[in-house]
mmCIF file of C-alpha atoms in Angstrom:
data_model
loop_
_atom_site.group_PDB
_atom_site.id
_atom_site.type_symbol
_atom_site.label_atom_id
_atom_site.label_comp_id
_atom_site.label_asym_id
_atom_site.label_seq_id
_atom_site.Cartn_x
_atom_site.Cartn_y
_atom_site.Cartn_z
ATOM 1 C CA UNK A 1 -67.340 -43.328 98.010
ATOM 2 C CA UNK A 2 -68.377 -47.183 98.703
ATOM 3 C CA UNK A 3 -69.405 -49.240 102.101
ATOM 4 C CA UNK A 4 -68.143 -52.898 101.794
ATOM 5 C CA UNK A 5 -71.278 -55.283 102.730
ATOM 6 C CA UNK A 6 -72.550 -54.883 105.916
ATOM 7 C CA UNK A 7 -74.088 -57.596 108.191
ATOM 8 C CA UNK A 8 -76.909 -56.800 110.633
ATOM 9 C CA UNK A 9 -74.885 -57.727 113.711
ATOM 10 C CA UNK A 10 -72.143 -55.814 112.622
ATOM 11 C CA UNK A 11 -74.098 -52.852 112.506
ATOM 12 C CA UNK A 12 -75.247 -51.031 115.085
ATOM 13 C CA UNK A 13 -78.392 -48.999 114.987
ATOM 14 C CA UNK A 14 -78.367 -45.121 115.429
ATOM 15 C CA UNK A 15 -80.907 -43.430 117.395
ATOM 16 C CA UNK A 16 -82.296 -40.694 116.253
ATOM 17 C CA UNK A 17 -84.812 -39.891 119.038
ATOM 18 C CA UNK A 18 -88.833 -39.495 119.415
ATOM 19 C CA UNK A 19 -88.715 -42.975 118.628
ATOM 20 C CA UNK A 20 -86.907 -43.878 115.111
ATOM 21 C CA UNK A 21 -83.688 -45.594 114.508
ATOM 22 C CA UNK A 22 -81.565 -46.401 111.638
ATOM 23 C CA UNK A 23 -79.209 -49.039 110.583
ATOM 24 C CA UNK A 24 -77.064 -48.071 107.122
ATOM 25 C CA UNK A 25 -76.943 -51.325 105.230
ATOM 26 C CA UNK A 26 -75.024 -50.250 102.241
ATOM 27 C CA UNK A 27 -74.269 -47.519 99.786
ATOM 28 C CA UNK A 28 -72.137 -46.320 97.241
ATOM 29 C CA UNK A 29 -72.263 -42.846 95.195
ATOM 30 C CA UNK A 30 -74.735 -43.753 93.241
ATOM 31 C CA UNK A 31 -77.155 -45.743 95.898
ATOM 32 C CA UNK A 32 -77.732 -45.976 99.822
ATOM 33 C CA UNK A 33 -80.198 -48.909 101.818
ATOM 34 C CA UNK A 34 -81.042 -47.781 104.814
ATOM 35 C CA UNK A 35 -83.281 -50.009 107.702
ATOM 36 C CA UNK A 36 -85.789 -47.701 109.801
ATOM 37 C CA UNK A 37 -87.571 -48.591 112.877
ATOM 38 C CA UNK A 38 -90.312 -47.385 114.571
ATOM 39 C CA UNK A 39 -91.635 -47.194 117.727
ATOM 40 C CA UNK A 40 -95.965 -46.720 117.871
ATOM 41 C CA UNK A 41 -96.668 -43.245 117.348
ATOM 42 C CA UNK A 42 -93.142 -42.652 116.414
ATOM 43 C CA UNK A 43 -93.281 -39.436 113.579
ATOM 44 C CA UNK A 44 -91.145 -39.282 110.243
ATOM 45 C CA UNK A 45 -91.547 -35.416 109.954
ATOM 46 C CA UNK A 46 -93.081 -34.268 106.323
ATOM 47 C CA UNK A 47 -89.881 -33.380 104.487
ATOM 48 C CA UNK A 48 -88.479 -33.181 100.804
ATOM 49 C CA UNK A 49 -85.204 -33.705 99.454
ATOM 50 C CA UNK A 50 -84.020 -34.134 95.705
ATOM 51 C CA UNK A 51 -83.300 -37.984 96.440
ATOM 52 C CA UNK A 52 -85.554 -40.858 94.351
ATOM 53 C CA UNK A 53 -86.696 -43.058 97.178
ATOM 54 C CA UNK A 54 -88.363 -46.211 97.656
ATOM 55 C CA UNK A 55 -89.845 -47.624 100.427
ATOM 56 C CA UNK A 56 -90.596 -51.484 101.504
ATOM 57 C CA UNK A 57 -92.343 -52.204 104.684
ATOM 58 C CA UNK A 58 -90.885 -55.018 106.325
ATOM 59 C CA UNK A 59 -93.027 -55.002 109.515
ATOM 60 C CA UNK A 60 -95.955 -52.759 111.690
ATOM 61 C CA UNK A 61 -98.367 -50.514 110.010
ATOM 62 C CA UNK A 62 -97.450 -46.914 108.899
ATOM 63 C CA UNK A 63 -99.937 -43.807 107.472
ATOM 64 C CA UNK A 64 -97.767 -42.211 104.933
ATOM 65 C CA UNK A 65 -98.661 -38.616 103.808
ATOM 66 C CA UNK A 66 -97.536 -37.908 100.431
ATOM 67 C CA UNK A 67 -98.195 -34.439 98.808
ATOM 68 C CA UNK A 68 -101.379 -33.942 101.377
ATOM 69 C CA UNK A 69 -102.540 -37.490 100.565
ATOM 70 C CA UNK A 70 -102.659 -40.267 103.241
ATOM 71 C CA UNK A 71 -102.387 -43.978 102.435
ATOM 72 C CA UNK A 72 -101.996 -46.952 104.889
ATOM 73 C CA UNK A 73 -98.466 -49.220 104.301
ATOM 74 C CA UNK A 74 -98.696 -52.965 105.988
ATOM 75 C CA UNK A 75 -95.923 -55.436 105.764
ATOM 76 C CA UNK A 76 -95.247 -56.313 102.127
ATOM 77 C CA UNK A 77 -96.168 -53.236 100.944
ATOM 78 C CA UNK A 78 -93.712 -50.731 99.002
ATOM 79 C CA UNK A 79 -93.798 -46.744 97.859
ATOM 80 C CA UNK A 80 -92.255 -44.806 95.371
ATOM 81 C CA UNK A 81 -91.007 -41.230 96.453
ATOM 82 C CA UNK A 82 -89.953 -38.796 93.576
ATOM 83 C CA UNK A 83 -87.793 -36.266 93.975
ATOM 84 C CA UNK A 84 -88.585 -33.178 95.922
ATOM 85 C CA UNK A 85 -92.214 -34.564 96.776
ATOM 86 C CA UNK A 86 -93.311 -33.973 100.191
ATOM 87 C CA UNK A 87 -93.367 -37.224 102.542
ATOM 88 C CA UNK A 88 -93.783 -37.844 106.015
ATOM 89 C CA UNK A 89 -94.880 -41.204 107.854
ATOM 90 C CA UNK A 90 -96.630 -41.943 111.270
ATOM 91 C CA UNK A 91 -96.280 -45.316 112.544
ATOM 92 C CA UNK A 92 -99.497 -46.967 113.777
ATOM 93 C CA UNK A 93 -97.639 -50.201 115.271
ATOM 94 C CA UNK A 94 -94.318 -50.641 115.685
ATOM 95 C CA UNK A 95 -92.361 -51.918 112.715
ATOM 96 C CA UNK A 96 -89.737 -51.252 110.087
ATOM 97 C CA UNK A 97 -89.117 -49.932 106.650
ATOM 98 C CA UNK A 98 -86.596 -50.385 104.348
ATOM 99 C CA UNK A 99 -85.580 -46.853 102.335
ATOM 100 C CA UNK A 100 -83.420 -46.827 99.243
ATOM 101 C CA UNK A 101 -82.455 -44.012 97.922
ATOM 102 C CA UNK A 102 -80.236 -42.313 94.555
ATOM 103 C CA UNK A 103 -77.863 -40.699 95.080
ATOM 104 C CA UNK A 104 -76.769 -41.595 98.210
ATOM 105 C CA UNK A 105 -77.901 -39.800 101.265
ATOM 106 C CA UNK A 106 -74.536 -37.876 102.336
ATOM 107 C CA UNK A 107 -76.485 -36.071 105.050
ATOM 108 C CA UNK A 108 -76.818 -39.136 106.846
ATOM 109 C CA UNK A 109 -73.163 -40.451 106.887
#
């Protein structure tokens, strides 16, 4: 499984509901990059997954909860989410995150 280079103009946003949408930017069996757009007040419900994740804040302001601890994330900030860590986010100001997962999130495809 692999995807070719993805240009943003060629890839539609997937509406996930409740003010959240995503755009898969590229992947193979080992890694996946996803842009996630949030409206103010939108929630990334707390969850866990076996994937390693890094997140980069492109724009906006987010309150992340990671294993019960809260951290404010603003443009230029990044997070590391180890496998199986309970995490979620509340969007304080409309914005966009870039999530990178290893291995690929097959549930997104």
